[in-house]
mmCIF file of C-alpha atoms in Angstrom:
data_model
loop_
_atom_site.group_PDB
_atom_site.id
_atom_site.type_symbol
_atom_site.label_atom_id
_atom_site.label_comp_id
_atom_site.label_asym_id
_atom_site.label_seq_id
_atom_site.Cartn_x
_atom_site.Cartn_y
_atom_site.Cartn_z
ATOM 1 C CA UNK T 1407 23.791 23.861 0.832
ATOM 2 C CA UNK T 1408 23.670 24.388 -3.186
ATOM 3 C CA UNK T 1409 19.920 23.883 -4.241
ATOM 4 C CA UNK T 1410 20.992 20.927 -6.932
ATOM 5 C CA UNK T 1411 21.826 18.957 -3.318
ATOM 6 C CA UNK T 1412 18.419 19.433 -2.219
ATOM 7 C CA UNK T 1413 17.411 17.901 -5.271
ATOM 8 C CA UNK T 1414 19.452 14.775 -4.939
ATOM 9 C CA UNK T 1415 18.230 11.850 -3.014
ATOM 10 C CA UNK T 1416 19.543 9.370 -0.817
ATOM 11 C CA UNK T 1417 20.082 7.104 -4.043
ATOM 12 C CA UNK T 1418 21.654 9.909 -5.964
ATOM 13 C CA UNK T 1419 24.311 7.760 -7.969
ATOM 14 C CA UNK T 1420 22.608 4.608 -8.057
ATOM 15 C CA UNK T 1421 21.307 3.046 -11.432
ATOM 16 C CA UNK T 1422 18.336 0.484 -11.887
ATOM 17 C CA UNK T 1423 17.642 -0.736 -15.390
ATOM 18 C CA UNK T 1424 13.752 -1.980 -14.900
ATOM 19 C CA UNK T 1425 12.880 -4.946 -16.920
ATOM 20 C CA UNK T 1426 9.609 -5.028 -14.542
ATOM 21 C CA UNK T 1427 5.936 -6.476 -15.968
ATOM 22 C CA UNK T 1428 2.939 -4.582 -13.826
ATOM 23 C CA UNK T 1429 3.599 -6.928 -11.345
ATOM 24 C CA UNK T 1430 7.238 -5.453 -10.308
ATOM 25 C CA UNK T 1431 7.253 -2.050 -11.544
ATOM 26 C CA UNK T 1432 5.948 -0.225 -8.322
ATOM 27 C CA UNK T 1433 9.636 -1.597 -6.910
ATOM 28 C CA UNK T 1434 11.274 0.957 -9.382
ATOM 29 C CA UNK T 1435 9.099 3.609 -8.783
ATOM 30 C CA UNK T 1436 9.619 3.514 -4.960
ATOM 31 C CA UNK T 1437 13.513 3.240 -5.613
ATOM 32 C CA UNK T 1438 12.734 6.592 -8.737
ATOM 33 C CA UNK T 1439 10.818 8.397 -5.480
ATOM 34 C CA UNK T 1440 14.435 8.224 -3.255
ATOM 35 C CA UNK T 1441 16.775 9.385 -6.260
ATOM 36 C CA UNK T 1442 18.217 6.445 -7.965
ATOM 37 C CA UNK T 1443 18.233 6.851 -12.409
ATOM 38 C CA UNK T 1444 15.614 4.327 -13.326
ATOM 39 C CA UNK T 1445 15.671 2.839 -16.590
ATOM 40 C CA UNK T 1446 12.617 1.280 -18.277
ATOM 41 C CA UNK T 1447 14.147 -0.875 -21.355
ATOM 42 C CA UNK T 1448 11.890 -2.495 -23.892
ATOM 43 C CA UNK T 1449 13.976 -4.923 -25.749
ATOM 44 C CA UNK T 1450 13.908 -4.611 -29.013
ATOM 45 C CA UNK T 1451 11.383 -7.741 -30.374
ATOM 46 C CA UNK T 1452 10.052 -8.164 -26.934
ATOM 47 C CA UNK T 1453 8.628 -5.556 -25.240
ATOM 48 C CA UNK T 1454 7.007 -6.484 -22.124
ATOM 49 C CA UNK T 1455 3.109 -4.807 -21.426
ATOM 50 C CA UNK T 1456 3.511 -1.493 -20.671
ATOM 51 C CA UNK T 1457 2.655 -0.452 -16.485
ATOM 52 C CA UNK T 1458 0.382 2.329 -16.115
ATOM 53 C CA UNK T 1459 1.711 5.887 -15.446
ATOM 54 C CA UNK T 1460 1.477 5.689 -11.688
ATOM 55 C CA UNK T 1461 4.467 3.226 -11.661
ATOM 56 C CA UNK T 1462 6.175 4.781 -14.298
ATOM 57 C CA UNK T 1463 6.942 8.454 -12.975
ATOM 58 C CA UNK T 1464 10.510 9.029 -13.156
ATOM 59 C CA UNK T 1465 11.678 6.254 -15.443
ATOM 60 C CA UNK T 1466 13.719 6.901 -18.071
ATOM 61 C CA UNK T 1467 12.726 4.933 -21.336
ATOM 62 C CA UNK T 1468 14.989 3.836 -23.793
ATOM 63 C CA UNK T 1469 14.522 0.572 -26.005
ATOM 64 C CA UNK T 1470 17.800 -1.540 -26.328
ATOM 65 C CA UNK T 1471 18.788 -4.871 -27.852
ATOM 66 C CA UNK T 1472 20.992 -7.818 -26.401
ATOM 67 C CA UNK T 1473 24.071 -6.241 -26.356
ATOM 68 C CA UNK T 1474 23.150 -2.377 -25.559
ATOM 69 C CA UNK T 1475 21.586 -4.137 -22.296
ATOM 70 C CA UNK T 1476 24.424 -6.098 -21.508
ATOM 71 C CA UNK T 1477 26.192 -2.476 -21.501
ATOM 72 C CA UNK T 1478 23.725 -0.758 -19.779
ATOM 73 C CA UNK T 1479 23.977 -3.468 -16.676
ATOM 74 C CA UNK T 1480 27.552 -2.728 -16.620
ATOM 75 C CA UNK T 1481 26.371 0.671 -15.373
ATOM 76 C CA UNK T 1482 24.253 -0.380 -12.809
ATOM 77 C CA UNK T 1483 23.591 -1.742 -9.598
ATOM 78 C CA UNK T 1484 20.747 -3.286 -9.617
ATOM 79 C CA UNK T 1485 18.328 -5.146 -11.890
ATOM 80 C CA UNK T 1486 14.598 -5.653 -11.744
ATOM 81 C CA UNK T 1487 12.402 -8.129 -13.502
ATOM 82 C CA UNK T 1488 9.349 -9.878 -12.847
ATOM 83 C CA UNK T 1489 8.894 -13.313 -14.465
ATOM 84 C CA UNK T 1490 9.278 -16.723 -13.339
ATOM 85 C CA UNK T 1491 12.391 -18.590 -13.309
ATOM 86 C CA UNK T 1492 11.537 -20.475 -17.381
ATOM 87 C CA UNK T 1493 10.694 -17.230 -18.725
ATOM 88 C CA UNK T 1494 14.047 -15.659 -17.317
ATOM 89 C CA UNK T 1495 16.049 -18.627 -18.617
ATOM 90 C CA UNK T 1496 14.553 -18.316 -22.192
ATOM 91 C CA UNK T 1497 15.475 -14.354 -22.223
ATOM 92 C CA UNK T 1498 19.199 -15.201 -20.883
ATOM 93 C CA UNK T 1499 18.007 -13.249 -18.363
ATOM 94 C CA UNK T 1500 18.157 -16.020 -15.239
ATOM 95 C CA UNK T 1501 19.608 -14.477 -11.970
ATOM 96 C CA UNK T 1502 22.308 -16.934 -12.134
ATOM 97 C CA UNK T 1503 23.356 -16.127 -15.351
ATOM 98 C CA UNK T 1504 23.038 -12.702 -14.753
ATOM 99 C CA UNK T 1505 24.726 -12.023 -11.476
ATOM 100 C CA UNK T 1506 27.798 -13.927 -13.629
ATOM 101 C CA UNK T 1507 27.910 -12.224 -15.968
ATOM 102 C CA UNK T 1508 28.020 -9.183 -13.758
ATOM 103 C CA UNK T 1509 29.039 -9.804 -10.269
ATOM 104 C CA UNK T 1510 28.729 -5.907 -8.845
ATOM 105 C CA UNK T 1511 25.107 -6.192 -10.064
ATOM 106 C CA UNK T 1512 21.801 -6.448 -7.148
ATOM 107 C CA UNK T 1513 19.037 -8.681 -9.379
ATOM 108 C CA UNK T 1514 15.962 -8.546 -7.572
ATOM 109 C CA UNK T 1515 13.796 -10.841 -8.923
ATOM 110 C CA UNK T 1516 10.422 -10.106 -8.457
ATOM 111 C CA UNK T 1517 7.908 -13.487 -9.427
ATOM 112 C CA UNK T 1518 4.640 -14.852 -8.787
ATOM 113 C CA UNK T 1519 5.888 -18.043 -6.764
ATOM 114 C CA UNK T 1520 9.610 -17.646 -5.943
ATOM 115 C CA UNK T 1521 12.380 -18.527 -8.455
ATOM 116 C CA UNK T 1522 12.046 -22.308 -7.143
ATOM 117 C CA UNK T 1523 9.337 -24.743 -5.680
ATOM 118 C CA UNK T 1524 6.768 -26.552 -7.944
ATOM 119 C CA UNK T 1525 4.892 -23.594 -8.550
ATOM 120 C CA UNK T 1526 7.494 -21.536 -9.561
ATOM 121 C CA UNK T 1527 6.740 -21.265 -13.467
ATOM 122 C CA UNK T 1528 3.046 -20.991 -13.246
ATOM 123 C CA UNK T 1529 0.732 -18.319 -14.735
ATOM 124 C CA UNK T 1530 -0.403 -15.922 -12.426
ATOM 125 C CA UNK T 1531 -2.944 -13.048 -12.057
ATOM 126 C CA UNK T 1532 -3.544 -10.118 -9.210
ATOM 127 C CA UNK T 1533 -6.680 -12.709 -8.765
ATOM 128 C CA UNK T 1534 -4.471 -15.840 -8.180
ATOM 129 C CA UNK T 1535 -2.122 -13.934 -6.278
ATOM 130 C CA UNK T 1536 -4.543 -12.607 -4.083
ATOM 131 C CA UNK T 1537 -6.219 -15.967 -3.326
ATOM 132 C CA UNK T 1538 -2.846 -18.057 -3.046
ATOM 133 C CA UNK T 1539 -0.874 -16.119 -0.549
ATOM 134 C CA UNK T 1540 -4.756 -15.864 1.808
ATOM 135 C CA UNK T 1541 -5.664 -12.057 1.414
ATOM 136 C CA UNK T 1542 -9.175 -12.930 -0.525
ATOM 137 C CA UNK T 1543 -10.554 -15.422 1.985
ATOM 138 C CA UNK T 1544 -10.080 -12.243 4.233
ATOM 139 C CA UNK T 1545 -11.874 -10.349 1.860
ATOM 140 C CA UNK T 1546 -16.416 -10.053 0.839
ATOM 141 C CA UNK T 1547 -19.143 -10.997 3.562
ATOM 142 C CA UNK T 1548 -19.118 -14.488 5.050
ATOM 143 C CA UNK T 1549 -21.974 -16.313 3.287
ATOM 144 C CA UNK T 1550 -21.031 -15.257 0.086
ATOM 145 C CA UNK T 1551 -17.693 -15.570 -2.466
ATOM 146 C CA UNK T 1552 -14.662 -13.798 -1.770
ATOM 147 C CA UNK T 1553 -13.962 -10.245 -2.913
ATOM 148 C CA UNK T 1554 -11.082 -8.902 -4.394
ATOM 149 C CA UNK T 1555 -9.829 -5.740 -3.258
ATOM 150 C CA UNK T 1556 -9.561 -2.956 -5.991
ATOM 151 C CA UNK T 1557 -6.523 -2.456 -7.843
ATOM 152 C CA UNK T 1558 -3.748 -4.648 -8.067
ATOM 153 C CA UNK T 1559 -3.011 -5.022 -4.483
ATOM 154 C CA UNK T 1560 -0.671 -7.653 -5.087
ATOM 155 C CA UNK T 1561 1.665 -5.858 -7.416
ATOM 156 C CA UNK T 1562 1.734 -2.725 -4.163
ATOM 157 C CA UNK T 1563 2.573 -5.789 -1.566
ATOM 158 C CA UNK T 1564 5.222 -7.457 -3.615
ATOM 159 C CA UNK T 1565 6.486 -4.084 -4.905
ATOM 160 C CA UNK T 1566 6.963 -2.718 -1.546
ATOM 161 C CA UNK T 1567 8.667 -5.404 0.212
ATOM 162 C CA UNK T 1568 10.766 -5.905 -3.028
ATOM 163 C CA UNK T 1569 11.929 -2.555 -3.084
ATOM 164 C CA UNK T 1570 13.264 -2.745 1.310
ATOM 165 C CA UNK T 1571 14.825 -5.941 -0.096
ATOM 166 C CA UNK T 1572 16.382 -3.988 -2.567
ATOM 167 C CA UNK T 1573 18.029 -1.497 -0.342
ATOM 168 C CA UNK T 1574 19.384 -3.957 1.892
ATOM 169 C CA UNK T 1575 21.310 -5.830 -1.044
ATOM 170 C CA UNK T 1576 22.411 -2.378 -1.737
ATOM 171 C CA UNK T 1577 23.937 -1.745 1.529
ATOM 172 C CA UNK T 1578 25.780 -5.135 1.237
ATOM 173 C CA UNK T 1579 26.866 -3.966 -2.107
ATOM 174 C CA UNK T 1580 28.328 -0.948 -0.810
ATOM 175 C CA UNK T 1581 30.134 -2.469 1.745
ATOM 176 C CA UNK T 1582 31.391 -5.616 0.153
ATOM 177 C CA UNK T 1583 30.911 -4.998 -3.636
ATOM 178 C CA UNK T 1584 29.214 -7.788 -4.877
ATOM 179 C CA UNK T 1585 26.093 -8.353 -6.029
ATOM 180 C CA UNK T 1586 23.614 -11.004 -5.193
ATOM 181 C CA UNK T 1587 19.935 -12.635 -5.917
ATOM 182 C CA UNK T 1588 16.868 -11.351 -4.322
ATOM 183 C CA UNK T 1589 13.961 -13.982 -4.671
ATOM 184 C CA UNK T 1590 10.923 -12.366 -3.706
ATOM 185 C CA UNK T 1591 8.155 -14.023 -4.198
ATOM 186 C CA UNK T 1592 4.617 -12.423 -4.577
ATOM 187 C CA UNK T 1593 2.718 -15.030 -2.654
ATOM 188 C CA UNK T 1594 4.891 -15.138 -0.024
ATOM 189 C CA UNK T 1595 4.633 -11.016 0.812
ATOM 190 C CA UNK T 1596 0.912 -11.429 0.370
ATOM 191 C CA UNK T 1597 1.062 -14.352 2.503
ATOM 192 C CA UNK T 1598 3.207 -11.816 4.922
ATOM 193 C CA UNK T 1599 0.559 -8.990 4.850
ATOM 194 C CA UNK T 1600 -2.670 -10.584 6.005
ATOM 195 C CA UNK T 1601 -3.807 -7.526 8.170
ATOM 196 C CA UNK T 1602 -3.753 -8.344 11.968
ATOM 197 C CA UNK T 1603 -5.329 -12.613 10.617
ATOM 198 C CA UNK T 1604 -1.837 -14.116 12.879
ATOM 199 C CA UNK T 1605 -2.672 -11.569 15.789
ATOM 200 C CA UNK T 1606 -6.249 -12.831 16.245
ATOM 201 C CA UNK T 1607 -4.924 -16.423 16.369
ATOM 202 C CA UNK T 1608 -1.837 -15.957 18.252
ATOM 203 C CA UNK T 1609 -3.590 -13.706 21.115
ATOM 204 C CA UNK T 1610 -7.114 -14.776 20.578
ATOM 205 C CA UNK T 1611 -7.158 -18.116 19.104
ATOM 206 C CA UNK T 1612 -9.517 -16.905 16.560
ATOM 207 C CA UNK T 1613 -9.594 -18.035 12.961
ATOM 208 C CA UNK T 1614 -10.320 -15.049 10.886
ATOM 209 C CA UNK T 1615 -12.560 -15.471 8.050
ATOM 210 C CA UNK T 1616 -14.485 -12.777 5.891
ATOM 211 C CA UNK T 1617 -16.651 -10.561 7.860
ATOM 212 C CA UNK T 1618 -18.361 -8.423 5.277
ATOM 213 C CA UNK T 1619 -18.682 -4.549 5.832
ATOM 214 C CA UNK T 1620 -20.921 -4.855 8.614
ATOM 215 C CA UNK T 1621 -19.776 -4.426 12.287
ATOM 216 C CA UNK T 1622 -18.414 -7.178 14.528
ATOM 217 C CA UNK T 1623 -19.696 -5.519 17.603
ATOM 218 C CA UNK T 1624 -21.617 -2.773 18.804
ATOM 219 C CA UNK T 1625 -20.287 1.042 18.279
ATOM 220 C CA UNK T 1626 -17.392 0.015 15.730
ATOM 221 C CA UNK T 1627 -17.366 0.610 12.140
ATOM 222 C CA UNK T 1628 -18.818 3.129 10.011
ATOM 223 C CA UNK T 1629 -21.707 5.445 10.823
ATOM 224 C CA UNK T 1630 -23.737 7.929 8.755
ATOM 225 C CA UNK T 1631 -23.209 11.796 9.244
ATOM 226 C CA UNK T 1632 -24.197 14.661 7.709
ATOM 227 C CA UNK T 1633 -21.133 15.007 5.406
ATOM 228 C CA UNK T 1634 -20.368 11.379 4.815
ATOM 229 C CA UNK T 1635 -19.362 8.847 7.078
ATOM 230 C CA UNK T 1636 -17.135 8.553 9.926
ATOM 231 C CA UNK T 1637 -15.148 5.783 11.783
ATOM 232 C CA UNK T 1638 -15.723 5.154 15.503
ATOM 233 C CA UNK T 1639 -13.972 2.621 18.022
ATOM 234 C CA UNK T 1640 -16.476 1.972 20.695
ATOM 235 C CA UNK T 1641 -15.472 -1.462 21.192
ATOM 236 C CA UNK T 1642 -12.637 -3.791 20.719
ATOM 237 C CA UNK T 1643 -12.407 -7.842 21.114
ATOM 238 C CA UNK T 1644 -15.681 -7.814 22.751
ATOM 239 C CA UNK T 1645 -14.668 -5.395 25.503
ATOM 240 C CA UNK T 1646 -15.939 -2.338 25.308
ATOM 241 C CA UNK T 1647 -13.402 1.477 24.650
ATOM 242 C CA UNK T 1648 -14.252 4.644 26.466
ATOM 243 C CA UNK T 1649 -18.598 3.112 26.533
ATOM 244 C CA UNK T 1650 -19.409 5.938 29.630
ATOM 245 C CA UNK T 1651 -17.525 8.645 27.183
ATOM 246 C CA UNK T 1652 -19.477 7.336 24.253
ATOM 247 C CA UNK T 1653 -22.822 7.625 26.345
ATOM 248 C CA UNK T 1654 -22.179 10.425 28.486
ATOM 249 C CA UNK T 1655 -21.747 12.124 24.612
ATOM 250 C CA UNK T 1656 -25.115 10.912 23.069
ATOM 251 C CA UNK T 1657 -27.302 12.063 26.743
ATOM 252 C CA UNK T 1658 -25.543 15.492 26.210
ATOM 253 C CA UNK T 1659 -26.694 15.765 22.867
ATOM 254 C CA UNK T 1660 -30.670 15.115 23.768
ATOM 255 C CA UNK T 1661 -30.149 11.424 22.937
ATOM 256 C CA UNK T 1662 -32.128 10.491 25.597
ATOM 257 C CA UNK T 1663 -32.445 6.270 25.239
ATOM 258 C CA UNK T 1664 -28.848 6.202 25.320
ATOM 259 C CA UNK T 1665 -29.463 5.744 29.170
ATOM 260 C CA UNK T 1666 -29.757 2.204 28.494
ATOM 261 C CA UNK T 1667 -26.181 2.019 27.469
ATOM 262 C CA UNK T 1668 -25.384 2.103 31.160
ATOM 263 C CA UNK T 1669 -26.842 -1.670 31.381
ATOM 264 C CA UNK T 1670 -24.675 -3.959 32.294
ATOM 265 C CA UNK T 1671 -25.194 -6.540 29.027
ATOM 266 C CA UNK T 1672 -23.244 -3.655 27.532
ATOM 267 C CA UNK T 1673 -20.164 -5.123 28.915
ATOM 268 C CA UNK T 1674 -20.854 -8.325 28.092
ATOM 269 C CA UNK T 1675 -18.525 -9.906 24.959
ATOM 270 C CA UNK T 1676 -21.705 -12.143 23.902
ATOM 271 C CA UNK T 1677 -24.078 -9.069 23.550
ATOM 272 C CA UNK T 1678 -21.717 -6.600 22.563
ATOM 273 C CA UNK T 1679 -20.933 -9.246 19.170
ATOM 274 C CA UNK T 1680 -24.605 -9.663 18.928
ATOM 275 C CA UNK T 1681 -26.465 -8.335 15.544
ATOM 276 C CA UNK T 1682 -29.472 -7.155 17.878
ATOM 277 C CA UNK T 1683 -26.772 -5.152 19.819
ATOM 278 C CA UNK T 1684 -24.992 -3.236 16.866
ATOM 279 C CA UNK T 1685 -28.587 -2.295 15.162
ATOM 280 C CA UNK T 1686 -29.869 -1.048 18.382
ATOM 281 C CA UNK T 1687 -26.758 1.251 18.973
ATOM 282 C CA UNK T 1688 -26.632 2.499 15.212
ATOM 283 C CA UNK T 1689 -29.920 3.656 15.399
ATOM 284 C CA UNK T 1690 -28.929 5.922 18.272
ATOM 285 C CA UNK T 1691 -25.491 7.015 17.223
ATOM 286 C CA UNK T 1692 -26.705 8.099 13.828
ATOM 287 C CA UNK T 1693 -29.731 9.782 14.718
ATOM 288 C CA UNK T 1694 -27.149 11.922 16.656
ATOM 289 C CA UNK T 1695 -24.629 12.081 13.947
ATOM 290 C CA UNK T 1696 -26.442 12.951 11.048
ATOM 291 C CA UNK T 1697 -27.025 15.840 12.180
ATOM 292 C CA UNK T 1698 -23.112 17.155 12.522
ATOM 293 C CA UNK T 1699 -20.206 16.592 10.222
ATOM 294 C CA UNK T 1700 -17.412 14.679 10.110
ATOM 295 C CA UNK T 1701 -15.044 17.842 11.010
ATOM 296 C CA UNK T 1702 -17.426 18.179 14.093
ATOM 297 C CA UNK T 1703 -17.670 14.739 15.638
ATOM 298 C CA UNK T 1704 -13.844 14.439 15.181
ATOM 299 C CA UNK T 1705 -13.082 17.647 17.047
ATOM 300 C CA UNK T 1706 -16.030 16.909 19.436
ATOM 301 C CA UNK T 1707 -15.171 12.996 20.180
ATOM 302 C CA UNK T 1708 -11.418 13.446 20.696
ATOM 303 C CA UNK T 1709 -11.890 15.867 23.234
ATOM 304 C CA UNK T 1710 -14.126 13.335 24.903
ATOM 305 C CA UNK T 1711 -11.283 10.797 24.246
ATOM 306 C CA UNK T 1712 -12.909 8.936 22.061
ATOM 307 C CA UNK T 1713 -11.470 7.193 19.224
ATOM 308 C CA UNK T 1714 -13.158 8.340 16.236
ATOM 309 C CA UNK T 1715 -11.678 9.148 12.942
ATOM 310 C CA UNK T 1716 -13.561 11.052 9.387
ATOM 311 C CA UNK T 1717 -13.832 8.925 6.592
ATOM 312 C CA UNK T 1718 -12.348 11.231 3.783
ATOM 313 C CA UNK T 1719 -12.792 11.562 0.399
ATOM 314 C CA UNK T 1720 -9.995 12.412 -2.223
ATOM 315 C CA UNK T 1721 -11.614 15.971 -2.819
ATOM 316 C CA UNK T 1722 -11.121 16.050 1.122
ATOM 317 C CA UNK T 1723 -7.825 14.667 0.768
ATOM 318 C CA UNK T 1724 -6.617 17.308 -1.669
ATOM 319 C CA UNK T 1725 -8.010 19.806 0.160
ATOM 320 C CA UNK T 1726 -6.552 18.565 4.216
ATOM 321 C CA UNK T 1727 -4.537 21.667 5.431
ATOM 322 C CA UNK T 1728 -2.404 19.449 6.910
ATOM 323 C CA UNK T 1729 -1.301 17.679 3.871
ATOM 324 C CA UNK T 1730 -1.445 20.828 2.112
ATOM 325 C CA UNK T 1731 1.109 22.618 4.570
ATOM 326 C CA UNK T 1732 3.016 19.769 4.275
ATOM 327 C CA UNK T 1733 3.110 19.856 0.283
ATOM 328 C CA UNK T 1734 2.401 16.110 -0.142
ATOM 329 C CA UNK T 1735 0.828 16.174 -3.184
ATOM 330 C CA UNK T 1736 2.907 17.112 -6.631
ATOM 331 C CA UNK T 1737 2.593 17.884 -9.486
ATOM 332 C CA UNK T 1738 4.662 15.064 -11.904
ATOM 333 C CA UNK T 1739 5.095 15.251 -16.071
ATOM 334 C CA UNK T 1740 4.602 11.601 -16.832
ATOM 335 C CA UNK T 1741 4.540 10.569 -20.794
ATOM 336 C CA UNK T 1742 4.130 14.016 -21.311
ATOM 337 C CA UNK T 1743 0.747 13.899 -19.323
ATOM 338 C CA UNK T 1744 0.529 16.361 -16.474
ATOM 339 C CA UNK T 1745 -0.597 14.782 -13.385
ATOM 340 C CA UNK T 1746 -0.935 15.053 -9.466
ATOM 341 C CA UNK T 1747 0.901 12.437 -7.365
ATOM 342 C CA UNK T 1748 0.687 11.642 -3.683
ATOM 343 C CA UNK T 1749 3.484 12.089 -2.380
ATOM 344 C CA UNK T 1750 6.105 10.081 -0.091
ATOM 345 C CA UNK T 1751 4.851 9.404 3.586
ATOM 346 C CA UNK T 1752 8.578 10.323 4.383
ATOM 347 C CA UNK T 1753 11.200 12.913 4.664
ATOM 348 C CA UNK T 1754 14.952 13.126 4.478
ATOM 349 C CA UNK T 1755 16.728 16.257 5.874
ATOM 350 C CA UNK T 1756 18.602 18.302 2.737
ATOM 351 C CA UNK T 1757 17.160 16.025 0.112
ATOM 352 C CA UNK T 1758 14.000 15.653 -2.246
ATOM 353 C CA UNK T 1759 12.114 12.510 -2.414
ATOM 354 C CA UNK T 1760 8.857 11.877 -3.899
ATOM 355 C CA UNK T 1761 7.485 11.144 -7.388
ATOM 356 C CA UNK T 1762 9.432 13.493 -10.376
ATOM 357 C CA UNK T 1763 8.872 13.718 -13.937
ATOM 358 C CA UNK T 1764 9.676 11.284 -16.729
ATOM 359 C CA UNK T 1765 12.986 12.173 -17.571
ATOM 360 C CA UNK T 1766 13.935 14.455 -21.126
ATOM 361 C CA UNK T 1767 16.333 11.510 -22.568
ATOM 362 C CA UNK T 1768 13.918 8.509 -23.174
ATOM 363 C CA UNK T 1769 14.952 7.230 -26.516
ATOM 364 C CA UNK T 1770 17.774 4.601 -27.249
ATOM 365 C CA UNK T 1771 20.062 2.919 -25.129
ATOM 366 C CA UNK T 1772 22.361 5.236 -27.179
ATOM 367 C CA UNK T 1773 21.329 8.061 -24.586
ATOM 368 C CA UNK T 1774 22.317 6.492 -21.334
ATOM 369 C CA UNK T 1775 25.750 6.425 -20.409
ATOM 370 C CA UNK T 1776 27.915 5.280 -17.562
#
């Protein structure tokens, strides 16, 4: 195999012009990562705001007016924007219109709401997002307001489903040769991505609401170590996971009050989801732990078979031999800014995927070519 094959990727051959605000440009990125020639267009007289540089790695840039776009999705196979359906419409840039004009062309149209319903055209922030599709009444401690996560964790969600979407109009393409509409809606994949909120209904009939950062039962959730902090399991819908392990560990470390874990209220759901229950067992399991890092109670609690996990940093991330051996991190040229990018969680026999450099032909639509 020559090495330029290696450097192709399963979308080798596929173009994507990117008309994307923040809220869709992690779709082209994720479609950049697998090969395809992304192309970031500002229009000329209405350039959108401009995505930060994690989105933006391997875009090509050009700026283009009406008709130089027109020619560049001639070239390609798929289109990405990320307005509503009234701002679409006044750009001539509607899915119907534009899947007419070009019927071989994928538009996957990433919006707040959908491209119908009665809140398809309104404003919308990662804030709104986030509280519309059900995500922030997940998120802050239960007394209090909700939280919003860091980042804009709805531009990831929608970006991510958008981008499977994507693929699967693109097989359909490839075996039919038309093109079609994908409607993804941002509230909807939020709505779709509410951690395990359905699972504790369906199986549990429990309502989930926000439960702050402390523990909902006794010996789960982060404890203090030396090092930092670490994340055990000791307990799971009231019942308890591996409990003699757990206390079997503490008594062999000189932990000697942990002989009361063998009481029986230990197994009980009621006292296990008690408050006096998870400060009683904290103060044991981290006057045990703070003594030994997180490298140690990993190592020492898995062969124990308990599930425990270290909380790491991203200097300990960046430093993980396993990630290292693996080579997941890289080093990307973005806007001429030299930078180090996770890599893909995924691997493809014979090909390179992952985050790659801005490419040397940003300029005018001029540049690109069919």
């Amino acid at each position: 195999m020559h090495e330029e094959d290696v450097e192709r990727g399963p979308l080798d051959g596929v173009r994507v012009v990117d008309l994307t605000t923040s809220l869709g440009a992690y779709t082209g990125r994720l479609l950049s990562d697998l090969g395809a020639d992304v192309v970031r267009v500002d229009l000329d007289g209405d350039r959108l705001p401009r995505p930060g540089v994690f989105t933006e790695a391997g875009k090509a840039r050009v700026t283009a007016g009406r008709a130089g776009l027109e020619d560049l999705l001639g070239t390609a196979q798929i289109l990405l924007t990320s307005e509503g359906p009234a701002a679409l419409r006044a750009r001539d840039l509607h899915p119907e219109d534009v899947v007419r004009r070009h019927l071989g062309l994928v538009h996957v149209s990433v919006s707040p709401y959908g491209l119908t319903g009665p809140y398809a055209d309104r404003p919308a922030s990662d804030l709104t997002l986030l509280a519309a599709g059900g995500l922030l009444a997940l998120a802050g401690d239960p007394d209090r307001e909700p939280v919003r996560p860091w980042g804009e964790q709805s531009t990831v969600i929608a970006g991510a489903h958008a981008a499977v979407a994507a693929l699967l109009a693109l097989l359909t393409l490839e075996a039919t040769g038309r093109g079609q509409v994908v409607d993804l809606s941002a509230q909807e994949a939020v709505a779709h991505s509410l951690e395990n909120a359905v699972q504790c209904l369906d199986l549990e009939g429990v309502l989930r609401n926000r439960a702050g950062s402390g523990p909902l039962e006794a010996g789960t959730g982060l404890f203090r170590c030396a090092d930092g902090w670490i994340y055990l399991v000791g307990g799971l819908g009231g019942r308890p996971l591996a409990w003699s392990a757990i206390t079997e560990w503490l008594l062999d470390n000189g932990i000697t009050e942990a002989e009361a874990l063998r009481d029986e209220r230990w197994g009980e759901r009621s006292w296990r989801r008690s408050p006096d229950a998870a400060t009683e067992f904290r103060s044991m399991f981290e006057r045990f732990a703070v003594h030994r890092t997180k490298d140690e109670l990993y190592e020492d609690g898995q062969r124990r078979g308990i599930s425990i996990a270290p909380v790491a940093t991203p200097a300990d991330l960046l430093a993980n031999p396993q990630l290292t051996e693996r080579g997941f991190f890289r080093e990307v040229t973005v806007d001429g800014r030299d930078l180090v990018f996770p890599g893909p969680p995924y691997r493809f026999a014979g090909s390179r995927v992952g985050p790659r450099s801005t490419p040397d032909r940003s300029g005018t639509d001029e540049g690109i070519t069919a």
